[in-house]
Tab-separated table of C-alpha atoms in Angstrom:
chain	number	residue	atom	x	y	z
W	20	ARG	CA	57.238	-33.270	-12.555
W	21	GLY	CA	57.897	-35.278	-9.501
W	22	SER	CA	59.501	-38.478	-8.361
W	23	LEU	CA	57.911	-41.789	-9.274
W	24	LEU	CA	57.106	-42.364	-5.602
W	25	GLU	CA	55.220	-39.050	-5.529
W	26	ASN	CA	53.479	-40.005	-8.776
W	27	LEU	CA	52.444	-43.452	-7.562
W	28	THR	CA	51.211	-42.253	-4.173
W	29	PHE	CA	49.592	-38.980	-5.262
W	30	GLY	CA	46.638	-38.165	-3.037
W	31	MET	CA	47.491	-40.797	-0.445
W	32	ASP	CA	48.012	-40.072	3.231
W	33	HIS	CA	51.772	-40.220	3.866
W	34	ALA	CA	51.084	-42.042	7.141
W	35	ASN	CA	49.506	-44.886	5.155
W	36	PRO	CA	51.972	-47.826	5.021
W	37	ASP	CA	50.935	-48.424	1.389
W	38	SER	CA	52.438	-45.048	0.441
W	39	GLN	CA	55.904	-45.997	1.697
W	40	GLN	CA	58.767	-46.628	-0.721
W	41	GLU	CA	59.305	-50.254	0.359
W	42	TYR	CA	55.690	-51.238	-0.329
W	43	VAL	CA	55.518	-49.389	-3.664
W	44	PHE	CA	58.764	-51.037	-4.766
W	45	LYS	CA	57.310	-54.476	-3.945
W	46	VAL	CA	54.342	-53.700	-6.193
W	47	LEU	CA	56.630	-52.558	-9.020
W	48	ASN	CA	58.585	-55.813	-8.711
W	49	ARG	CA	55.368	-57.839	-8.801
W	50	LEU	CA	54.475	-56.059	-12.054
W	51	PHE	CA	57.896	-56.894	-13.522
W	52	ALA	CA	58.950	-53.264	-13.840
W	53	THR	CA	62.012	-52.784	-16.020
W	54	ASN	CA	65.370	-52.267	-14.348
W	55	ARG	CA	65.432	-48.759	-15.808
W	56	LEU	CA	62.072	-47.967	-14.218
W	57	LYS	CA	63.211	-49.350	-10.868
W	58	GLN	CA	66.420	-47.306	-11.032
W	59	HIS	CA	64.430	-44.122	-11.672
W	60	PHE	CA	62.142	-45.027	-8.775
W	61	LEU	CA	64.931	-45.754	-6.294
W	62	GLY	CA	66.970	-42.764	-7.483
W	63	GLY	CA	64.132	-40.352	-6.749
W	64	HIS	CA	64.617	-38.743	-10.155
W	65	ARG	CA	62.269	-35.914	-11.141
W	66	LEU	CA	61.696	-36.027	-14.888
W	67	ASP	CA	58.991	-35.488	-17.479
W	68	TRP	CA	57.971	-39.151	-17.323
W	69	ALA	CA	55.785	-39.117	-20.444
W	70	LYS	CA	58.874	-38.168	-22.470
W	71	VAL	CA	61.291	-40.534	-20.704
W	72	LEU	CA	59.351	-43.798	-20.312
W	73	SER	CA	58.092	-46.280	-22.899
W	74	ARG	CA	54.383	-47.050	-23.278
W	75	SER	CA	54.747	-50.320	-21.396
W	76	GLU	CA	56.670	-48.604	-18.579
W	77	CYS	CA	53.915	-45.960	-18.346
W	78	GLN	CA	51.279	-48.684	-18.238
W	79	THR	CA	53.238	-50.507	-15.540
W	80	LEU	CA	53.082	-47.291	-13.505
W	81	ASN	CA	49.338	-46.992	-14.157
W	82	LEU	CA	48.738	-50.508	-12.840
W	83	ALA	CA	51.072	-49.935	-9.898
W	84	ARG	CA	49.179	-46.729	-9.030
W	85	CYS	CA	45.913	-48.707	-9.030
W	86	VAL	CA	47.271	-51.430	-6.781
W	87	VAL	CA	49.064	-49.041	-4.416
W	88	ALA	CA	45.935	-46.896	-3.974
W	89	ASN	CA	44.132	-50.117	-2.992
W	90	PRO	CA	40.610	-48.971	-3.924
W	91	HIS	CA	37.545	-51.132	-3.391
W	92	MET	CA	36.821	-51.104	-7.131
W	93	LEU	CA	39.020	-50.849	-10.219
W	94	CYS	CA	37.557	-50.124	-13.681
W	95	MET	CA	40.090	-50.280	-16.495
W	96	ASP	CA	39.948	-50.161	-20.274
W	97	LYS	CA	42.363	-52.672	-21.831
W	98	PRO	CA	44.981	-52.383	-19.085
W	99	LEU	CA	47.102	-55.190	-20.573
W	100	LYS	CA	47.082	-54.110	-24.211
W	101	VAL	CA	50.696	-52.913	-24.368
W	102	PHE	CA	52.173	-56.036	-22.741
W	103	ASP	CA	53.208	-59.306	-24.342
W	104	ASP	CA	51.235	-62.410	-23.326
W	105	GLU	CA	53.658	-63.456	-20.581
W	106	ARG	CA	53.700	-60.040	-18.925
W	107	ALA	CA	49.929	-59.633	-19.338
W	108	SER	CA	49.376	-62.993	-17.623
W	109	ALA	CA	51.579	-61.936	-14.715
W	110	CYS	CA	49.608	-58.691	-14.374
W	111	LEU	CA	46.342	-60.648	-14.457
W	112	GLN	CA	47.639	-62.855	-11.683
W	113	LEU	CA	48.356	-59.760	-9.599
W	114	LEU	CA	44.852	-58.380	-10.284
W	115	ARG	CA	43.403	-61.755	-9.248
W	116	GLU	CA	45.372	-61.504	-6.003
W	117	PHE	CA	44.075	-57.948	-5.552
W	118	VAL	CA	40.500	-59.303	-5.614
W	119	ASN	CA	41.058	-62.548	-3.696
W	120	ASN	CA	43.207	-61.060	-0.923
W	121	ARG	CA	41.480	-57.682	-0.784
W	122	GLY	CA	44.680	-55.950	-1.793
W	123	VAL	CA	48.227	-56.883	-2.784
W	124	GLU	CA	51.071	-57.552	-0.368
W	125	GLN	CA	48.750	-56.893	2.573
W	126	ASP	CA	48.939	-58.526	6.001
W	127	PRO	CA	47.086	-61.882	5.710
W	128	GLN	CA	45.966	-61.520	9.340
W	129	THR	CA	43.834	-58.480	8.457
W	130	ILE	CA	41.999	-59.828	5.390
W	131	ALA	CA	38.717	-60.238	7.294
W	132	SER	CA	38.755	-56.565	8.281
W	133	ARG	CA	39.317	-55.325	4.720
W	134	ARG	CA	36.442	-54.613	2.366
W	135	PRO	CA	36.079	-56.816	-0.738
W	136	ARG	CA	37.755	-55.721	-3.969
W	137	THR	CA	36.291	-55.748	-7.468
W	138	CYS	CA	38.163	-55.396	-10.744
W	139	ILE	CA	36.319	-54.743	-14.005
W	140	PHE	CA	38.261	-54.474	-17.241
W	141	THR	CA	37.949	-54.732	-20.994
W	142	ALA	CA	40.318	-56.940	-22.922
W	143	ASP	CA	41.528	-57.425	-26.463
W	144	ARG	CA	43.055	-60.899	-25.913
W	145	PRO	CA	40.367	-62.968	-24.215
W	146	LYS	CA	42.427	-66.168	-24.320
W	147	LEU	CA	44.611	-64.685	-21.573
W	148	PHE	CA	41.843	-64.245	-19.028
W	149	ILE	CA	39.301	-66.964	-19.816
W	150	ASN	CA	40.317	-69.071	-16.787
W	151	LYS	CA	41.319	-66.203	-14.514
W	152	VAL	CA	38.125	-64.190	-14.077
W	153	ASP	CA	34.874	-64.648	-12.181
W	154	ALA	CA	32.562	-63.498	-14.979
W	155	VAL	CA	32.646	-62.542	-18.652
W	156	PHE	CA	30.220	-60.109	-20.225
W	157	LYS	CA	29.777	-59.496	-23.928
W	158	VAL	CA	28.648	-56.087	-25.132
W	159	SER	CA	27.071	-55.788	-28.574
W	160	SER	CA	24.691	-53.411	-30.301
W	161	GLU	CA	22.365	-56.337	-31.090
W	162	LYS	CA	21.972	-57.783	-27.590
W	163	GLY	CA	23.349	-55.076	-25.304
W	164	ILE	CA	25.148	-56.514	-22.276
W	165	GLU	CA	24.935	-60.260	-21.741
W	166	LYS	CA	26.683	-62.474	-19.232
W	167	LEU	CA	28.357	-65.479	-20.812
W	168	PHE	CA	28.157	-68.741	-18.884
W	169	ASN	CA	30.490	-71.735	-19.326
W	170	VAL	CA	32.680	-69.646	-21.604
W	171	THR	CA	34.951	-71.393	-24.076
W	172	GLN	CA	37.672	-69.944	-26.255
W	173	SER	CA	35.436	-70.138	-29.341
W	174	ASP	CA	32.781	-68.028	-27.555
W	175	LEU	CA	35.303	-65.266	-27.129
W	176	GLU	CA	36.642	-65.159	-30.666
W	177	VAL	CA	33.685	-63.059	-31.744
W	178	VAL	CA	33.827	-60.750	-28.727
């Protein structure tokens, strides 16, 4: 049990600006957190979150924790599965920003001094990401891991 701020910044240095409430709240807003989730966050409530929050609210927190921690590499298994297409697309846009800008909601003046970011994830709705990723790999027992070039929607229907 702990507050959502404590949960989302667990293991972070409290002197780090990314661990501050204002920054974390910006990330939650960018992930379209529910009003209920934002109220719990701002209220500093200490609850058994697995029993209180919905699956999509828990997944929103998981993604927020990833972005707030600002690691050099993210590896995620179907991080968008619980979201509808519109929300999943918004989350993908934020992950794209994470890679392109070497973090989210960071000072644009310091981008050159930040290390590159990489995001690897599996997906169950390839149509959502086909035009939003740098590379697509197909994993099969027949061919192992293969990089797909010039990917079209029909290529992904069998993935």
